[in-house]
PDB file of C-alpha atoms and ligand atoms in Angstrom:
ATOM      1  CA  MET A   1     -37.308  13.660   6.110  1.00  0.00           C
ATOM      2  CA  HIS A   2     -35.589  16.690   7.113  1.00  0.00           C
ATOM      3  CA  THR A   3     -32.077  16.278   8.272  1.00  0.00           C
ATOM      4  CA  PHE A   4     -31.026  20.305  10.128  1.00  0.00           C
ATOM      5  CA  LEU A   5     -27.919  20.856  12.044  1.00  0.00           C
ATOM      6  CA  THR A   6     -28.313  24.046  13.748  1.00  0.00           C
ATOM      7  CA  ILE A   7     -30.705  25.023  16.314  1.00  0.00           C
ATOM      8  CA  LYS A   8     -32.543  27.127  14.210  1.00  0.00           C
ATOM      9  CA  GLU A   9     -33.339  25.655  11.355  1.00  0.00           C
ATOM     10  CA  THR A  10     -35.079  23.575  13.322  1.00  0.00           C
ATOM     11  CA  GLN A  11     -36.460  25.986  15.258  1.00  0.00           C
ATOM     12  CA  ASN A  12     -37.718  28.072  12.256  1.00  0.00           C
ATOM     13  CA  TRP A  13     -39.020  24.355  10.758  1.00  0.00           C
ATOM     14  CA  LEU A  14     -41.280  23.399  13.739  1.00  0.00           C
ATOM     15  CA  LEU A  15     -42.494  27.431  14.192  1.00  0.00           C
ATOM     16  CA  ASN A  16     -44.843  26.904  12.212  1.00  0.00           C
ATOM     17  CA  LEU A  17     -45.690  23.463  13.213  1.00  0.00           C
ATOM     18  CA  LYS A  18     -46.334  24.619  16.528  1.00  0.00           C
ATOM     19  CA  LYS A  19     -47.968  27.488  15.153  1.00  0.00           C
ATOM     20  CA  GLN A  20     -51.024  25.124  13.628  1.00  0.00           C
ATOM     21  CA  GLY A  21     -51.315  22.920  16.801  1.00  0.00           C
ATOM     22  CA  LYS A  22     -49.470  19.603  15.659  1.00  0.00           C
ATOM     23  CA  THR A  23     -48.393  17.489  18.130  1.00  0.00           C
ATOM     24  CA  ILE A  24     -44.463  16.909  18.250  1.00  0.00           C
ATOM     25  CA  GLY A  25     -43.047  13.412  19.181  1.00  0.00           C
ATOM     26  CA  PHE A  26     -38.947  13.615  20.071  1.00  0.00           C
ATOM     27  CA  VAL A  27     -36.492  10.920  20.197  1.00  0.00           C
ATOM     28  CA  PRO A  28     -32.908  11.796  21.884  1.00  0.00           C
ATOM     29  CA  THR A  29     -30.493   9.449  20.768  1.00  0.00           C
ATOM     30  CA  MET A  30     -26.704   9.406  20.327  1.00  0.00           C
ATOM     31  CA  GLY A  31     -26.993   7.312  17.188  1.00  0.00           C
ATOM     32  CA  ALA A  32     -25.662   4.116  15.638  1.00  0.00           C
ATOM     33  CA  LEU A  33     -29.198   3.776  15.106  1.00  0.00           C
ATOM     34  CA  HIS A  34     -30.717   0.484  15.674  1.00  0.00           C
ATOM     35  CA  GLN A  35     -34.484  -1.459  16.110  1.00  0.00           C
ATOM     36  CA  GLY A  36     -34.781  -0.374  19.760  1.00  0.00           C
ATOM     37  CA  HIS A  37     -34.410   3.318  18.540  1.00  0.00           C
ATOM     38  CA  LEU A  38     -36.484   2.908  15.459  1.00  0.00           C
ATOM     39  CA  SER A  39     -38.902   1.173  17.566  1.00  0.00           C
ATOM     40  CA  LEU A  40     -39.609   4.944  19.808  1.00  0.00           C
ATOM     41  CA  ILE A  41     -39.833   6.669  16.080  1.00  0.00           C
ATOM     42  CA  GLU A  42     -42.764   3.913  15.368  1.00  0.00           C
ATOM     43  CA  ARG A  43     -44.445   5.148  18.008  1.00  0.00           C
ATOM     44  CA  SER A  44     -43.766   8.281  18.223  1.00  0.00           C
ATOM     45  CA  ASN A  45     -45.057   8.415  14.801  1.00  0.00           C
ATOM     46  CA  ASN A  46     -48.361   5.993  16.325  1.00  0.00           C
ATOM     47  CA  GLU A  47     -48.807   9.477  18.570  1.00  0.00           C
ATOM     48  CA  ASN A  48     -47.944  12.379  16.551  1.00  0.00           C
ATOM     49  CA  ASP A  49     -48.207  14.826  14.262  1.00  0.00           C
ATOM     50  CA  ILE A  50     -44.694  15.167  13.071  1.00  0.00           C
ATOM     51  CA  SER A  51     -41.573  12.908  14.930  1.00  0.00           C
ATOM     52  CA  VAL A  52     -38.145  14.912  15.649  1.00  0.00           C
ATOM     53  CA  LEU A  53     -35.235  11.837  16.386  1.00  0.00           C
ATOM     54  CA  SER A  54     -31.502  13.340  17.490  1.00  0.00           C
ATOM     55  CA  ILE A  55     -28.657  12.270  16.683  1.00  0.00           C
ATOM     56  CA  PHE A  56     -25.663  14.587  19.741  1.00  0.00           C
ATOM     57  CA  VAL A  57     -22.841  11.562  20.790  1.00  0.00           C
ATOM     58  CA  ASN A  58     -22.861  13.938  24.163  1.00  0.00           C
ATOM     59  CA  PRO A  59     -19.143  14.019  25.655  1.00  0.00           C
ATOM     60  CA  LEU A  60     -21.005  15.632  29.102  1.00  0.00           C
ATOM     61  CA  GLN A  61     -21.883  11.871  29.892  1.00  0.00           C
ATOM     62  CA  PHE A  62     -18.932  10.015  29.124  1.00  0.00           C
ATOM     63  CA  ASN A  63     -16.497   9.264  32.036  1.00  0.00           C
ATOM     64  CA  GLU A  64     -13.946   7.904  29.757  1.00  0.00           C
ATOM     65  CA  LYS A  65     -12.407   9.870  27.067  1.00  0.00           C
ATOM     66  CA  SER A  66     -11.728   6.515  25.143  1.00  0.00           C
ATOM     67  CA  ASP A  67     -15.206   4.993  25.365  1.00  0.00           C
ATOM     68  CA  LEU A  68     -16.361   8.416  24.031  1.00  0.00           C
ATOM     69  CA  ASP A  69     -13.659   8.458  21.125  1.00  0.00           C
ATOM     70  CA  LYS A  70     -14.646   4.396  20.179  1.00  0.00           C
ATOM     71  CA  TYR A  71     -18.651   5.026  20.663  1.00  0.00           C
ATOM     72  CA  PRO A  72     -20.127   4.214  17.086  1.00  0.00           C
ATOM     73  CA  ARG A  73     -21.001   6.917  14.400  1.00  0.00           C
ATOM     74  CA  THR A  74     -22.745   5.786  11.930  1.00  0.00           C
ATOM     75  CA  ILE A  75     -24.445   8.683  10.559  1.00  0.00           C
ATOM     76  CA  LYS A  76     -25.423   7.334   6.521  1.00  0.00           C
ATOM     77  CA  GLN A  77     -26.321   4.427   7.863  1.00  0.00           C
ATOM     78  CA  ASP A  78     -28.708   6.283  10.223  1.00  0.00           C
ATOM     79  CA  ILE A  79     -30.182   8.355   7.929  1.00  0.00           C
ATOM     80  CA  ASP A  80     -30.757   5.257   5.868  1.00  0.00           C
ATOM     81  CA  LYS A  81     -32.771   3.949   8.536  1.00  0.00           C
ATOM     82  CA  LEU A  82     -34.499   7.141   9.501  1.00  0.00           C
ATOM     83  CA  LYS A  83     -35.987   7.351   6.423  1.00  0.00           C
ATOM     84  CA  SER A  84     -37.215   3.889   5.938  1.00  0.00           C
ATOM     85  CA  VAL A  85     -39.668   4.537   9.036  1.00  0.00           C
ATOM     86  CA  HIS A  86     -40.700   7.892   8.207  1.00  0.00           C
ATOM     87  CA  CYS A  87     -39.042   9.944  10.722  1.00  0.00           C
ATOM     88  CA  ASP A  88     -40.262  13.808  10.120  1.00  0.00           C
ATOM     89  CA  VAL A  89     -36.583  15.428  11.136  1.00  0.00           C
ATOM     90  CA  LEU A  90     -33.329  14.317  12.586  1.00  0.00           C
ATOM     91  CA  PHE A  91     -31.554  16.926  15.078  1.00  0.00           C
ATOM     92  CA  ALA A  92     -27.812  16.367  14.010  1.00  0.00           C
ATOM     93  CA  PRO A  93     -25.863  19.285  15.738  1.00  0.00           C
ATOM     94  CA  SER A  94     -22.322  19.601  16.649  1.00  0.00           C
ATOM     95  CA  THR A  95     -20.890  19.970  19.700  1.00  0.00           C
ATOM     96  CA  GLU A  96     -20.284  23.613  19.839  1.00  0.00           C
ATOM     97  CA  GLU A  97     -23.455  23.817  18.301  1.00  0.00           C
ATOM     98  CA  ILE A  98     -24.724  22.551  21.829  1.00  0.00           C
ATOM     99  CA  TYR A  99     -22.099  23.765  24.212  1.00  0.00           C
ATOM    100  CA  PRO A 100     -21.125  27.478  22.516  1.00  0.00           C
ATOM    101  CA  ALA A 101     -19.487  28.363  25.686  1.00  0.00           C
ATOM    102  CA  GLN A 102     -16.592  25.964  26.190  1.00  0.00           C
ATOM    103  CA  GLY A 103     -16.771  23.221  23.458  1.00  0.00           C
ATOM    104  CA  LEU A 104     -17.552  20.249  25.643  1.00  0.00           C
ATOM    105  CA  GLY A 105     -19.557  21.857  28.426  1.00  0.00           C
ATOM    106  CA  GLY A 106     -17.172  23.193  30.902  1.00  0.00           C
ATOM    107  CA  GLU A 107     -18.682  25.085  33.685  1.00  0.00           C
ATOM    108  CA  GLU A 108     -21.797  22.683  33.491  1.00  0.00           C
ATOM    109  CA  LYS A 109     -19.450  19.440  34.315  1.00  0.00           C
ATOM    110  CA  GLN A 110     -18.216  20.942  37.502  1.00  0.00           C
ATOM    111  CA  SER A 111     -21.272  21.040  39.510  1.00  0.00           C
ATOM    112  CA  PRO A 112     -24.355  19.303  39.684  1.00  0.00           C
ATOM    113  CA  LEU A 113     -26.867  21.464  38.102  1.00  0.00           C
ATOM    114  CA  TYR A 114     -30.616  18.837  38.932  1.00  0.00           C
ATOM    115  CA  ASN A 115     -31.646  17.985  42.035  1.00  0.00           C
ATOM    116  CA  LEU A 116     -32.090  14.430  41.000  1.00  0.00           C
ATOM    117  CA  GLY A 117     -33.127  13.138  44.343  1.00  0.00           C
ATOM    118  CA  GLY A 118     -30.865  10.770  44.891  1.00  0.00           C
ATOM    119  CA  LEU A 119     -31.806   9.083  41.663  1.00  0.00           C
ATOM    120  CA  ASP A 120     -27.952   9.409  40.153  1.00  0.00           C
ATOM    121  CA  THR A 121     -26.431   7.888  43.199  1.00  0.00           C
ATOM    122  CA  LEU A 122     -27.371   4.490  42.844  1.00  0.00           C
ATOM    123  CA  MET A 123     -26.301   1.704  40.152  1.00  0.00           C
ATOM    124  CA  GLU A 124     -25.155   3.462  37.047  1.00  0.00           C
ATOM    125  CA  GLY A 125     -24.796   6.714  39.911  1.00  0.00           C
ATOM    126  CA  LEU A 126     -22.397   5.078  41.354  1.00  0.00           C
ATOM    127  CA  HIS A 127     -20.189   3.552  38.546  1.00  0.00           C
ATOM    128  CA  ARG A 128     -20.655   6.663  36.599  1.00  0.00           C
ATOM    129  CA  PRO A 129     -20.084   9.606  38.677  1.00  0.00           C
ATOM    130  CA  GLY A 130     -21.618  12.180  37.000  1.00  0.00           C
ATOM    131  CA  HIS A 131     -23.542  10.400  33.715  1.00  0.00           C
ATOM    132  CA  PHE A 132     -26.929  11.033  34.857  1.00  0.00           C
ATOM    133  CA  GLN A 133     -26.111  15.397  35.670  1.00  0.00           C
ATOM    134  CA  GLY A 134     -24.758  15.266  31.795  1.00  0.00           C
ATOM    135  CA  VAL A 135     -27.978  13.295  30.385  1.00  0.00           C
ATOM    136  CA  CYS A 136     -30.339  15.954  32.378  1.00  0.00           C
ATOM    137  CA  VAL A 137     -27.939  19.129  30.740  1.00  0.00           C
ATOM    138  CA  VAL A 138     -28.655  17.702  27.535  1.00  0.00           C
ATOM    139  CA  VAL A 139     -32.140  16.343  27.482  1.00  0.00           C
ATOM    140  CA  LYS A 140     -33.124  19.742  28.840  1.00  0.00           C
ATOM    141  CA  LYS A 141     -31.285  21.110  26.193  1.00  0.00           C
ATOM    142  CA  LEU A 142     -33.094  19.120  23.361  1.00  0.00           C
ATOM    143  CA  PHE A 143     -36.412  19.653  25.094  1.00  0.00           C
ATOM    144  CA  ASP A 144     -35.627  23.756  25.296  1.00  0.00           C
ATOM    145  CA  ILE A 145     -34.808  23.508  21.559  1.00  0.00           C
ATOM    146  CA  ILE A 146     -38.213  21.124  20.553  1.00  0.00           C
ATOM    147  CA  LYS A 147     -40.289  21.775  23.266  1.00  0.00           C
ATOM    148  CA  PRO A 148     -42.090  18.343  22.202  1.00  0.00           C
ATOM    149  CA  THR A 149     -45.578  17.210  22.994  1.00  0.00           C
ATOM    150  CA  LYS A 150     -44.390  13.691  24.383  1.00  0.00           C
ATOM    151  CA  ALA A 151     -40.634  12.325  24.564  1.00  0.00           C
ATOM    152  CA  TYR A 152     -39.976   8.609  23.885  1.00  0.00           C
ATOM    153  CA  PHE A 153     -37.241   6.624  26.593  1.00  0.00           C
ATOM    154  CA  GLY A 154     -36.302   3.402  26.368  1.00  0.00           C
ATOM    155  CA  GLU A 155     -36.523   1.163  28.804  1.00  0.00           C
ATOM    156  CA  LYS A 156     -33.162  -0.382  28.416  1.00  0.00           C
ATOM    157  CA  ASP A 157     -31.592   2.173  30.095  1.00  0.00           C
ATOM    158  CA  PHE A 158     -34.174   2.100  32.863  1.00  0.00           C
ATOM    159  CA  GLN A 159     -32.666   4.258  35.653  1.00  0.00           C
ATOM    160  CA  GLN A 160     -32.069   7.256  33.273  1.00  0.00           C
ATOM    161  CA  LEU A 161     -36.650   6.419  32.477  1.00  0.00           C
ATOM    162  CA  VAL A 162     -37.044   7.402  36.176  1.00  0.00           C
ATOM    163  CA  ILE A 163     -34.362  10.379  36.596  1.00  0.00           C
ATOM    164  CA  ILE A 164     -35.369  11.833  33.511  1.00  0.00           C
ATOM    165  CA  ARG A 165     -39.208  11.957  34.592  1.00  0.00           C
ATOM    166  CA  HIS A 166     -38.130  13.642  37.967  1.00  0.00           C
ATOM    167  CA  MET A 167     -36.270  15.963  36.087  1.00  0.00           C
ATOM    168  CA  VAL A 168     -39.568  16.074  33.973  1.00  0.00           C
ATOM    169  CA  LYS A 169     -41.759  16.888  37.069  1.00  0.00           C
ATOM    170  CA  THR A 170     -39.552  18.894  39.317  1.00  0.00           C
ATOM    171  CA  LEU A 171     -39.218  21.176  36.970  1.00  0.00           C
ATOM    172  CA  GLU A 172     -42.803  21.204  35.765  1.00  0.00           C
ATOM    173  CA  LEU A 173     -41.791  20.603  31.818  1.00  0.00           C
ATOM    174  CA  PRO A 174     -44.356  20.323  29.520  1.00  0.00           C
ATOM    175  CA  VAL A 175     -43.821  17.560  28.242  1.00  0.00           C
ATOM    176  CA  LYS A 176     -45.512  13.697  28.787  1.00  0.00           C
ATOM    177  CA  ILE A 177     -42.570  10.997  29.078  1.00  0.00           C
ATOM    178  CA  ILE A 178     -43.532   8.037  27.619  1.00  0.00           C
ATOM    179  CA  PRO A 179     -41.684   4.910  28.094  1.00  0.00           C
ATOM    180  CA  CYS A 180     -40.541   2.088  25.589  1.00  0.00           C
ATOM    181  CA  PRO A 181     -40.332  -1.559  26.143  1.00  0.00           C
ATOM    182  CA  ILE A 182     -36.865  -3.362  25.725  1.00  0.00           C
ATOM    183  CA  VAL A 183     -36.708  -4.199  22.068  1.00  0.00           C
ATOM    184  CA  ARG A 184     -33.705  -7.662  21.774  1.00  0.00           C
ATOM    185  CA  GLU A 185     -31.935  -9.796  19.277  1.00  0.00           C
ATOM    186  CA  SER A 186     -33.020 -13.212  18.761  1.00  0.00           C
ATOM    187  CA  ASP A 187     -31.223 -14.517  21.125  1.00  0.00           C
ATOM    188  CA  GLY A 188     -32.643 -12.042  23.599  1.00  0.00           C
ATOM    189  CA  LEU A 189     -29.105  -9.727  24.516  1.00  0.00           C
ATOM    190  CA  ALA A 190     -30.668  -6.236  24.765  1.00  0.00           C
ATOM    191  CA  MET A 191     -30.213  -4.311  21.352  1.00  0.00           C
ATOM    192  CA  SER A 192     -27.470  -1.669  22.219  1.00  0.00           C
ATOM    193  CA  SER A 193     -25.337   0.846  20.077  1.00  0.00           C
ATOM    194  CA  ARG A 194     -22.144  -0.626  21.843  1.00  0.00           C
ATOM    195  CA  ASN A 195     -23.100  -4.311  20.444  1.00  0.00           C
ATOM    196  CA  VAL A 196     -21.619  -3.615  17.341  1.00  0.00           C
ATOM    197  CA  LEU A 197     -17.711  -2.947  19.412  1.00  0.00           C
ATOM    198  CA  LEU A 198     -17.609  -6.602  21.314  1.00  0.00           C
ATOM    199  CA  LYS A 199     -16.243  -9.761  19.765  1.00  0.00           C
ATOM    200  CA  ALA A 200     -17.468 -12.687  18.467  1.00  0.00           C
ATOM    201  CA  GLU A 201     -16.710 -14.471  21.498  1.00  0.00           C
ATOM    202  CA  GLU A 202     -18.451 -11.495  23.510  1.00  0.00           C
ATOM    203  CA  ARG A 203     -21.565 -11.489  21.795  1.00  0.00           C
ATOM    204  CA  LYS A 204     -22.390 -15.193  22.279  1.00  0.00           C
ATOM    205  CA  ASN A 205     -21.345 -15.035  26.112  1.00  0.00           C
ATOM    206  CA  ALA A 206     -23.687 -12.240  26.582  1.00  0.00           C
ATOM    207  CA  SER A 207     -27.181 -13.484  25.327  1.00  0.00           C
ATOM    208  CA  GLN A 208     -26.464 -15.637  29.114  1.00  0.00           C
ATOM    209  CA  ILE A 209     -26.896 -11.636  30.876  1.00  0.00           C
ATOM    210  CA  TYR A 210     -31.101 -12.389  29.723  1.00  0.00           C
ATOM    211  CA  ALA A 211     -31.433 -15.481  29.685  1.00  0.00           C
ATOM    212  CA  THR A 212     -29.509 -15.060  33.327  1.00  0.00           C
ATOM    213  CA  LEU A 213     -32.494 -12.395  34.503  1.00  0.00           C
ATOM    214  CA  SER A 214     -35.348 -13.858  33.371  1.00  0.00           C
ATOM    215  CA  SER A 215     -34.224 -17.008  34.740  1.00  0.00           C
ATOM    216  CA  ALA A 216     -34.445 -14.334  38.539  1.00  0.00           C
ATOM    217  CA  LYS A 217     -37.353 -13.743  37.395  1.00  0.00           C
ATOM    218  CA  GLU A 218     -38.726 -17.248  37.139  1.00  0.00           C
ATOM    219  CA  LYS A 219     -36.616 -17.481  41.155  1.00  0.00           C
ATOM    220  CA  ARG A 220     -38.591 -14.877  42.786  1.00  0.00           C
ATOM    221  CA  LYS A 221     -41.684 -17.657  43.135  1.00  0.00           C
ATOM    222  CA  SER A 222     -39.098 -19.780  45.379  1.00  0.00           C
ATOM    223  CA  SER A 223     -35.948 -17.724  46.325  1.00  0.00           C
ATOM    224  CA  SER A 224     -35.190 -14.701  48.723  1.00  0.00           C
ATOM    225  CA  VAL A 225     -34.047 -11.155  47.214  1.00  0.00           C
ATOM    226  CA  THR A 226     -30.866 -12.284  48.694  1.00  0.00           C
ATOM    227  CA  ASP A 227     -30.368 -15.838  47.182  1.00  0.00           C
ATOM    228  CA  ILE A 228     -31.157 -14.508  43.317  1.00  0.00           C
ATOM    229  CA  LYS A 229     -28.479 -11.731  43.904  1.00  0.00           C
ATOM    230  CA  LYS A 230     -26.104 -14.342  45.247  1.00  0.00           C
ATOM    231  CA  TRP A 231     -27.245 -16.748  42.264  1.00  0.00           C
ATOM    232  CA  VAL A 232     -26.783 -14.034  39.302  1.00  0.00           C
ATOM    233  CA  GLU A 233     -23.257 -12.888  40.805  1.00  0.00           C
ATOM    234  CA  ILE A 234     -22.379 -16.930  40.311  1.00  0.00           C
ATOM    235  CA  GLN A 235     -24.025 -16.959  37.100  1.00  0.00           C
ATOM    236  CA  ILE A 236     -22.601 -13.935  35.126  1.00  0.00           C
ATOM    237  CA  ASN A 237     -19.253 -14.378  36.587  1.00  0.00           C
ATOM    238  CA  LYS A 238     -19.110 -17.853  35.607  1.00  0.00           C
ATOM    239  CA  THR A 239     -19.814 -17.357  31.717  1.00  0.00           C
ATOM    240  CA  PRO A 240     -16.272 -16.550  30.110  1.00  0.00           C
ATOM    241  CA  PHE A 241     -15.951 -12.612  28.686  1.00  0.00           C
ATOM    242  CA  LEU A 242     -18.200 -11.160  31.594  1.00  0.00           C
ATOM    243  CA  LYS A 243     -17.797  -9.889  34.786  1.00  0.00           C
ATOM    244  CA  LEU A 244     -20.681  -8.516  37.019  1.00  0.00           C
ATOM    245  CA  GLU A 245     -20.611  -4.475  38.003  1.00  0.00           C
ATOM    246  CA  TYR A 246     -23.840  -5.195  40.053  1.00  0.00           C
ATOM    247  CA  PHE A 247     -26.867  -6.734  40.229  1.00  0.00           C
ATOM    248  CA  GLU A 248     -29.608  -5.256  42.280  1.00  0.00           C
ATOM    249  CA  ILE A 249     -33.364  -5.842  42.657  1.00  0.00           C
ATOM    250  CA  VAL A 250     -35.337  -2.182  43.483  1.00  0.00           C
ATOM    251  CA  ASN A 251     -38.694  -0.193  43.603  1.00  0.00           C
ATOM    252  CA  SER A 252     -39.140   0.601  40.415  1.00  0.00           C
ATOM    253  CA  GLU A 253     -40.115   4.287  40.911  1.00  0.00           C
ATOM    254  CA  THR A 254     -37.651   4.872  43.702  1.00  0.00           C
ATOM    255  CA  LEU A 255     -34.623   2.837  42.537  1.00  0.00           C
ATOM    256  CA  SER A 256     -34.096   1.997  46.240  1.00  0.00           C
ATOM    257  CA  PRO A 257     -32.813  -1.660  46.298  1.00  0.00           C
ATOM    258  CA  VAL A 258     -34.630  -4.213  48.262  1.00  0.00           C
ATOM    259  CA  GLN A 259     -33.973  -6.696  50.601  1.00  0.00           C
ATOM    260  CA  THR A 260     -37.367  -8.377  50.753  1.00  0.00           C
ATOM    261  CA  TRP A 261     -40.446  -9.211  47.933  1.00  0.00           C
ATOM    262  CA  GLU A 262     -42.535  -7.438  50.486  1.00  0.00           C
ATOM    263  CA  GLU A 263     -40.814  -3.985  50.464  1.00  0.00           C
ATOM    264  CA  ALA A 264     -42.965  -2.454  47.218  1.00  0.00           C
ATOM    265  CA  THR A 265     -44.835  -3.787  44.811  1.00  0.00           C
ATOM    266  CA  CYS A 266     -43.299  -3.070  41.187  1.00  0.00           C
ATOM    267  CA  LEU A 267     -39.975  -4.156  41.568  1.00  0.00           C
ATOM    268  CA  ARG A 268     -37.007  -4.359  38.717  1.00  0.00           C
ATOM    269  CA  ALA A 269     -33.856  -6.676  38.317  1.00  0.00           C
ATOM    270  CA  CYS A 270     -30.990  -4.288  36.872  1.00  0.00           C
ATOM    271  CA  VAL A 271     -27.785  -5.714  35.567  1.00  0.00           C
ATOM    272  CA  ALA A 272     -24.562  -3.742  34.472  1.00  0.00           C
ATOM    273  CA  VAL A 273     -22.140  -6.357  33.320  1.00  0.00           C
ATOM    274  CA  LYS A 274     -18.459  -5.632  31.369  1.00  0.00           C
ATOM    275  CA  ALA A 275     -18.416  -8.135  28.372  1.00  0.00           C
ATOM    276  CA  GLY A 276     -14.295  -7.845  27.512  1.00  0.00           C
ATOM    277  CA  ALA A 277     -13.903  -4.406  27.594  1.00  0.00           C
ATOM    278  CA  VAL A 278     -17.813  -3.273  26.701  1.00  0.00           C
ATOM    279  CA  ARG A 279     -20.295  -2.619  29.864  1.00  0.00           C
ATOM    280  CA  LEU A 280     -23.420  -3.348  28.666  1.00  0.00           C
ATOM    281  CA  ILE A 281     -27.068  -2.785  30.539  1.00  0.00           C
ATOM    282  CA  ASP A 282     -30.245  -4.836  31.150  1.00  0.00           C
ATOM    283  CA  ASN A 283     -33.072  -5.042  32.988  1.00  0.00           C
ATOM    284  CA  ILE A 284     -36.480  -6.689  33.585  1.00  0.00           C
ATOM    285  CA  ALA A 285     -39.387  -6.210  35.744  1.00  0.00           C
ATOM    286  CA  ILE A 286     -39.795  -9.093  38.131  1.00  0.00           C
TER     287      ILE A 286
HETATM  288  P1  LIG B 301     -29.170   5.955  23.257  1.00  0.00           P
HETATM  289  O1  LIG B 301     -28.710   6.650  21.658  1.00  0.00           O
HETATM  290  O2  LIG B 301     -28.514   4.695  23.487  1.00  0.00           O
HETATM  291  O3  LIG B 301     -29.045   7.272  24.329  1.00  0.00           O
HETATM  292  O4  LIG B 301     -30.351   5.546  23.301  1.00  0.00           O
HETATM  293  C1  LIG B 301     -31.097   6.669  23.019  1.00  0.00           C
HETATM  294  C2  LIG B 301     -33.104   5.677  23.333  1.00  0.00           C
HETATM  295  O5  LIG B 301     -32.897   4.875  23.077  1.00  0.00           O
HETATM  296  C3  LIG B 301     -32.430   5.524  25.193  1.00  0.00           C
HETATM  297  O6  LIG B 301     -33.917   5.934  25.481  1.00  0.00           O
HETATM  298  C4  LIG B 301     -32.800   4.411  24.857  1.00  0.00           C
HETATM  299  O7  LIG B 301     -33.196   3.828  25.971  1.00  0.00           O
HETATM  300  C5  LIG B 301     -33.327   3.566  24.006  1.00  0.00           C
HETATM  301  N1  LIG B 301     -33.282   2.538  23.455  1.00  0.00           N
HETATM  302  C6  LIG B 301     -32.188   2.326  23.348  1.00  0.00           C
HETATM  303  N2  LIG B 301     -31.821   1.039  23.000  1.00  0.00           N
HETATM  304  C7  LIG B 301     -33.174   0.035  23.108  1.00  0.00           C
HETATM  305  C8  LIG B 301     -33.695  -1.158  22.826  1.00  0.00           C
HETATM  306  N3  LIG B 301     -32.617  -2.041  22.854  1.00  0.00           N
HETATM  307  N4  LIG B 301     -34.969  -1.330  23.559  1.00  0.00           N
HETATM  308  C9  LIG B 301     -36.213  -0.012  23.468  1.00  0.00           C
HETATM  309  N5  LIG B 301     -34.855   1.146  23.245  1.00  0.00           N
HETATM  310  C10 LIG B 301     -34.144   1.284  23.636  1.00  0.00           C
END
């Protein structure tokens, strides 16, 4: 596996391959890799000549500096994991490499750059103002650098996936976005780099998030949207160490919350929960 820290090295290496007409699969990440990330690389390996994974903890998408500071960084283990799944290229730039002007993105943080059609004002967007603008700024930069044929995103971050698709469509970017299923721990908890931050009791109780989502899906047959929303709130909040931030049942394409089952054919139930000090998100097709 080649590891590149600069844009120039990465582009030089990829240039020859592009001339030969090779296809490039790209997986943007923030590192602290787990099987969820690796599943994206495996899918990319199956569908492309070359797979590139980036590790960049993007300051622009964090709302609190403390969250950015405590975000796990495990580059040595990440490299071993990437070699084990035959990733071709790791691109691991510094903050200055991606944001040369002000180091932290400076002006880019002040004004929204992308019209995300309101998709960024719901759910995560309400609780993390500016988060998706930050995500779009970095993903667009990374697409410009790598120029991938296909890019792989996990359904774990369902709203992010919908927003990236929207950006690619409206800017007419020449990349195909490939959604990938959520990889879970054996007790159902969605794999996340943040899971290592959970204390033992929080980790144990965090399995209730997926258990509750799965039961909500079952209940669809017999309950109204409103009743399920109330039920989920009670279930999560009665679990020690868990506090519900939001639970929404939304149209999978527009992300608009629905009040009745008839409002859309494809629905997604999305949840954000605080487990102690750690914020976890999950979702399920319902
Ligand atoms: P992150 O490093 O958290 O920014 O995630 C990088 C990519 O991996 C995103 O497209 C995520 O949606 C995806 N991802 C993270 N966790 C999982 C998971 N448990 N299953 C599938 N994809 C995931």
